[in-house]
């Protein structure tokens, strides 16, 4: 091959296989985010509205005497940290990521059905076995922490075990990890996903909305439904980059 032809055939830096793969997953990620955003936003909002109707009804009208959850050594070791309230409430943004990354309507509906089943089991636990976290041993200045005071006014200490906050976060994390794998992202987005999950779980204990046993029960609940949904749910179609599609023709 002449030198000029060899030089032309050599890929430029950043435009070889690595560059193509990187641009491929980024393009696919963007395509998924832009796919039916209005429908996804409306569906997620409607799901949350229905959930909170049942959640707050059980919170305000417990069917049986409420059991106070016991504290563990871990609960006593974690100090009250109202500054982590932002991490706590970030769950309601986090849970929208899996449907936001899906392309098929059937897949979205199947995912929503599994999440709904998880929440229904949690609400059934609150109905048949109402629980609450122990009251804070210290007074919180509403002037310094207005967000926390508002949270306490809206989301009281009931509906504690299992922690649906933790359960929904863990279920979401499993599906985000799966979808990122199908998209073909590098490791760092998956690491961010696990970090976000860890922050949410820790924040539930740090803002004293739940105790360790609540979080453990929530993780167990999420594990059951995540495993079942991955085995029986609608398959996630793997993404193909333009180069892969051309190579298969």
Short mmCIF file of C-alpha atoms in Angstrom, two decimals:
data_model
loop_
_atom_site.label_atom_id
_atom_site.label_comp_id
_atom_site.label_asym_id
_atom_site.label_seq_id
_atom_site.Cartn_x
_atom_site.Cartn_y
_atom_site.Cartn_z
CA UNK A 1 0.00 0.00 0.00
CA UNK A 2 1.43 3.41 -0.89
CA UNK A 3 2.35 5.65 2.07
CA UNK A 4 -0.38 8.13 1.23
CA UNK A 5 -3.04 5.40 1.14
CA UNK A 6 -1.78 3.95 4.42
CA UNK A 7 -2.00 7.36 6.06
CA UNK A 8 -5.52 7.85 4.77
CA UNK A 9 -6.57 4.47 6.10
CA UNK A 10 -5.21 5.19 9.57
CA UNK A 11 -7.96 6.58 11.81
CA UNK A 12 -7.34 9.99 13.28
CA UNK A 13 -6.91 10.29 17.04
CA UNK A 14 -10.30 10.11 18.73
CA UNK A 15 -11.97 8.73 15.62
CA UNK A 16 -11.04 5.05 15.94
CA UNK A 17 -13.01 2.26 17.48
CA UNK A 18 -12.86 3.84 20.95
CA UNK A 19 -14.11 7.18 19.69
CA UNK A 20 -16.88 5.51 17.70
CA UNK A 21 -18.04 3.50 20.73
CA UNK A 22 -18.02 6.59 22.94
CA UNK A 23 -20.04 8.65 20.46
CA UNK A 24 -22.35 5.66 19.98
CA UNK A 25 -23.46 5.32 23.60
CA UNK A 26 -23.78 9.06 24.01
CA UNK A 27 -25.97 9.28 20.92
CA UNK A 28 -28.13 6.39 22.09
CA UNK A 29 -28.48 7.92 25.55
CA UNK A 30 -29.59 11.21 24.04
CA UNK A 31 -32.03 9.44 21.72
CA UNK A 32 -33.64 7.64 24.63
CA UNK A 33 -33.97 10.82 26.69
CA UNK A 34 -35.63 12.62 23.77
CA UNK A 35 -38.06 9.76 23.06
CA UNK A 36 -41.64 10.64 24.10
CA UNK A 37 -40.62 12.99 26.94
CA UNK A 38 -44.13 14.40 27.43
CA UNK A 39 -45.72 10.96 27.67
CA UNK A 40 -43.06 9.83 30.14
CA UNK A 41 -43.43 12.95 32.30
CA UNK A 42 -47.21 12.60 32.40
CA UNK A 43 -47.02 8.89 33.20
CA UNK A 44 -44.49 9.37 36.01
CA UNK A 45 -46.52 12.24 37.49
CA UNK A 46 -49.76 10.24 37.38
CA UNK A 47 -48.05 7.26 39.03
CA UNK A 48 -46.72 9.43 41.86
CA UNK A 49 -50.09 11.08 42.37
CA UNK A 50 -51.89 7.75 42.75
CA UNK A 51 -49.17 6.45 45.07
CA UNK A 52 -49.28 9.47 47.35
CA UNK A 53 -53.07 9.31 47.64
CA UNK A 54 -52.78 5.86 49.18
CA UNK A 55 -49.63 6.67 51.13
CA UNK A 56 -50.99 9.74 52.88
CA UNK A 57 -54.35 8.13 53.55
CA UNK A 58 -52.66 5.31 55.45
CA UNK A 59 -50.37 7.78 57.15
CA UNK A 60 -53.30 9.85 58.45
CA UNK A 61 -55.66 6.93 59.14
CA UNK A 62 -53.78 3.91 60.48
CA UNK A 63 -56.06 0.88 60.68
CA UNK A 64 -54.36 -0.55 63.79
CA UNK A 65 -52.25 0.63 66.71
CA UNK A 66 -48.92 1.99 65.47
CA UNK A 67 -45.76 0.15 66.53
CA UNK A 68 -42.65 2.25 67.13
CA UNK A 69 -39.61 0.75 65.43
CA UNK A 70 -36.63 -0.01 67.69
CA UNK A 71 -33.30 1.76 67.30
CA UNK A 72 -30.13 -0.19 66.55
CA UNK A 73 -26.49 0.61 67.20
CA UNK A 74 -26.24 1.90 63.62
CA UNK A 75 -29.08 4.36 64.21
CA UNK A 76 -27.34 5.68 67.32
CA UNK A 77 -24.04 5.99 65.47
CA UNK A 78 -25.46 8.10 62.62
CA UNK A 79 -25.99 11.70 63.76
CA UNK A 80 -28.94 13.81 62.69
CA UNK A 81 -27.88 15.55 59.45
CA UNK A 82 -30.64 17.79 58.06
CA UNK A 83 -28.23 19.03 55.41
CA UNK A 84 -28.80 15.73 53.59
CA UNK A 85 -32.45 16.58 52.96
CA UNK A 86 -31.65 17.35 49.31
CA UNK A 87 -30.27 13.83 48.84
CA UNK A 88 -33.38 12.43 50.51
CA UNK A 89 -35.88 14.22 48.27
CA UNK A 90 -33.77 13.55 45.16
CA UNK A 91 -35.48 10.15 45.06
CA UNK A 92 -38.42 11.70 43.21
CA UNK A 93 -36.07 12.72 40.41
CA UNK A 94 -34.13 9.46 40.53
CA UNK A 95 -37.17 7.19 40.07
CA UNK A 96 -37.91 8.84 36.73
CA UNK A 97 -34.63 7.72 35.16
CA UNK A 98 -35.54 4.13 34.12
CA UNK A 99 -38.71 5.05 32.22
CA UNK A 100 -36.84 8.07 30.88
CA UNK A 101 -34.31 5.73 29.28
CA UNK A 102 -36.83 3.31 27.78
CA UNK A 103 -37.94 3.24 24.16
CA UNK A 104 -40.81 0.76 23.99
CA UNK A 105 -44.25 1.56 25.40
CA UNK A 106 -44.74 -2.06 26.46
CA UNK A 107 -41.47 -1.97 28.35
CA UNK A 108 -42.48 1.24 30.14
CA UNK A 109 -45.85 -0.21 31.13
CA UNK A 110 -44.27 -3.45 32.33
CA UNK A 111 -41.75 -1.56 34.41
CA UNK A 112 -44.51 0.60 35.87
CA UNK A 113 -46.54 -2.48 36.75
CA UNK A 114 -43.63 -4.00 38.69
CA UNK A 115 -42.99 -0.74 40.52
CA UNK A 116 -46.70 -0.49 41.32
CA UNK A 117 -46.68 -4.04 42.70
CA UNK A 118 -43.71 -3.19 44.92
CA UNK A 119 -45.49 -0.09 46.25
CA UNK A 120 -48.73 -2.04 46.76
CA UNK A 121 -46.95 -4.60 48.94
CA UNK A 122 -45.36 -1.79 50.94
CA UNK A 123 -48.71 -0.06 51.43
CA UNK A 124 -50.26 -3.37 52.48
CA UNK A 125 -47.58 -3.66 55.16
CA UNK A 126 -48.47 -0.17 56.38
CA UNK A 127 -52.14 -1.16 56.55
CA UNK A 128 -51.77 -4.49 58.36
CA UNK A 129 -48.72 -3.51 60.41
CA UNK A 130 -48.55 0.28 60.95
CA UNK A 131 -45.15 1.43 62.13
CA UNK A 132 -43.44 4.69 62.99
CA UNK A 133 -39.93 5.87 63.79
CA UNK A 134 -39.09 7.13 67.29
CA UNK A 135 -39.39 10.89 67.77
CA UNK A 136 -36.23 12.97 67.47
CA UNK A 137 -34.36 13.38 70.73
CA UNK A 138 -33.55 16.99 69.83
CA UNK A 139 -35.56 19.99 68.75
CA UNK A 140 -35.05 21.21 65.19
CA UNK A 141 -34.96 24.96 64.61
CA UNK A 142 -37.39 25.59 61.71
CA UNK A 143 -35.64 28.86 61.02
CA UNK A 144 -32.36 27.09 60.28
CA UNK A 145 -33.90 24.10 58.49
CA UNK A 146 -37.16 25.23 56.87
CA UNK A 147 -37.10 22.37 54.38
CA UNK A 148 -36.87 19.77 57.11
CA UNK A 149 -39.67 21.41 59.08
CA UNK A 150 -41.87 21.27 55.98
CA UNK A 151 -40.99 17.61 55.45
CA UNK A 152 -41.95 16.81 59.02
CA UNK A 153 -45.25 18.58 58.53
CA UNK A 154 -46.10 16.69 55.35
CA UNK A 155 -44.45 13.29 55.78
CA UNK A 156 -44.88 12.38 59.43
CA UNK A 157 -43.00 9.60 61.20
CA UNK A 158 -45.44 6.85 60.18
CA UNK A 159 -45.33 4.35 57.31
CA UNK A 160 -41.88 3.38 58.45
CA UNK A 161 -41.27 -0.31 57.75
CA UNK A 162 -40.47 -1.31 55.11
CA UNK A 163 -38.96 1.94 53.88
CA UNK A 164 -40.55 2.50 50.49
CA UNK A 165 -38.07 5.34 50.03
CA UNK A 166 -35.24 2.81 50.13
CA UNK A 167 -37.19 0.12 48.26
CA UNK A 168 -38.05 2.39 45.32
CA UNK A 169 -34.49 3.71 45.19
CA UNK A 170 -32.95 0.22 45.14
CA UNK A 171 -35.43 -1.06 42.53
CA UNK A 172 -34.64 1.98 40.40
CA UNK A 173 -30.88 1.45 40.76
CA UNK A 174 -31.11 -2.13 39.50
CA UNK A 175 -33.00 -1.05 36.40
CA UNK A 176 -30.76 1.94 35.73
CA UNK A 177 -27.76 -0.39 35.88
CA UNK A 178 -29.43 -2.76 33.44
CA UNK A 179 -30.35 -0.02 30.99
CA UNK A 180 -26.89 1.56 31.12
CA UNK A 181 -25.43 -1.84 30.34
CA UNK A 182 -27.70 -2.21 27.32
CA UNK A 183 -26.74 1.26 26.13
CA UNK A 184 -23.07 0.32 26.47
CA UNK A 185 -21.94 3.14 28.72
CA UNK A 186 -18.51 3.07 30.38
CA UNK A 187 -18.19 2.32 34.07
CA UNK A 188 -18.46 5.84 35.46
CA UNK A 189 -22.23 6.34 34.81
CA UNK A 190 -22.86 3.02 36.57
CA UNK A 191 -20.69 4.20 39.45
CA UNK A 192 -22.68 7.43 39.69
CA UNK A 193 -25.86 5.37 39.77
CA UNK A 194 -24.61 3.35 42.75
CA UNK A 195 -23.39 6.51 44.48
CA UNK A 196 -26.81 8.15 44.09
CA UNK A 197 -28.47 5.07 45.55
CA UNK A 198 -26.06 5.05 48.50
CA UNK A 199 -26.72 8.74 49.19
CA UNK A 200 -30.48 8.21 49.19
CA UNK A 201 -30.28 5.20 51.49
CA UNK A 202 -27.91 6.93 53.89
CA UNK A 203 -29.97 10.13 53.87
CA UNK A 204 -33.08 8.26 55.02
CA UNK A 205 -31.18 7.37 58.19
CA UNK A 206 -29.39 10.71 58.53
CA UNK A 207 -32.57 12.81 58.39
CA UNK A 208 -34.21 10.32 60.78
CA UNK A 209 -37.16 9.53 58.54
CA UNK A 210 -36.35 5.84 58.91
CA UNK A 211 -34.31 3.53 61.09
CA UNK A 212 -31.89 0.84 59.99
CA UNK A 213 -34.46 -1.97 60.19
CA UNK A 214 -36.78 0.00 57.89
CA UNK A 215 -34.00 0.41 55.35
CA UNK A 216 -33.04 -3.26 55.56
CA UNK A 217 -36.64 -4.33 54.97
CA UNK A 218 -36.86 -1.90 52.05
CA UNK A 219 -33.74 -3.37 50.46
CA UNK A 220 -35.17 -6.88 50.85
CA UNK A 221 -38.47 -5.84 49.27
CA UNK A 222 -36.66 -4.20 46.37
CA UNK A 223 -34.48 -7.27 45.88
CA UNK A 224 -37.49 -9.56 45.51
CA UNK A 225 -39.24 -7.36 42.96
CA UNK A 226 -36.10 -6.39 41.07
CA UNK A 227 -35.14 -10.04 40.59
CA UNK A 228 -38.66 -11.00 39.56
CA UNK A 229 -38.98 -8.08 37.14
CA UNK A 230 -35.68 -8.84 35.43
CA UNK A 231 -36.61 -12.51 35.01
CA UNK A 232 -40.24 -12.10 33.97
CA UNK A 233 -40.50 -8.56 32.69
CA UNK A 234 -40.48 -7.38 29.11
CA UNK A 235 -36.99 -7.76 27.57
CA UNK A 236 -34.91 -4.63 27.11
CA UNK A 237 -33.91 -4.36 23.48
CA UNK A 238 -30.13 -3.89 23.17
CA UNK A 239 -29.07 -0.73 21.38
CA UNK A 240 -27.03 -0.79 18.21
CA UNK A 241 -24.72 1.92 17.11
CA UNK A 242 -24.79 2.93 13.42
CA UNK A 243 -21.49 1.07 12.90
CA UNK A 244 -22.85 -2.13 14.39
CA UNK A 245 -25.99 -1.95 12.28
CA UNK A 246 -23.90 -1.49 9.11
CA UNK A 247 -21.59 -4.36 10.00
CA UNK A 248 -24.56 -6.74 10.42
CA UNK A 249 -26.02 -6.02 7.00
#
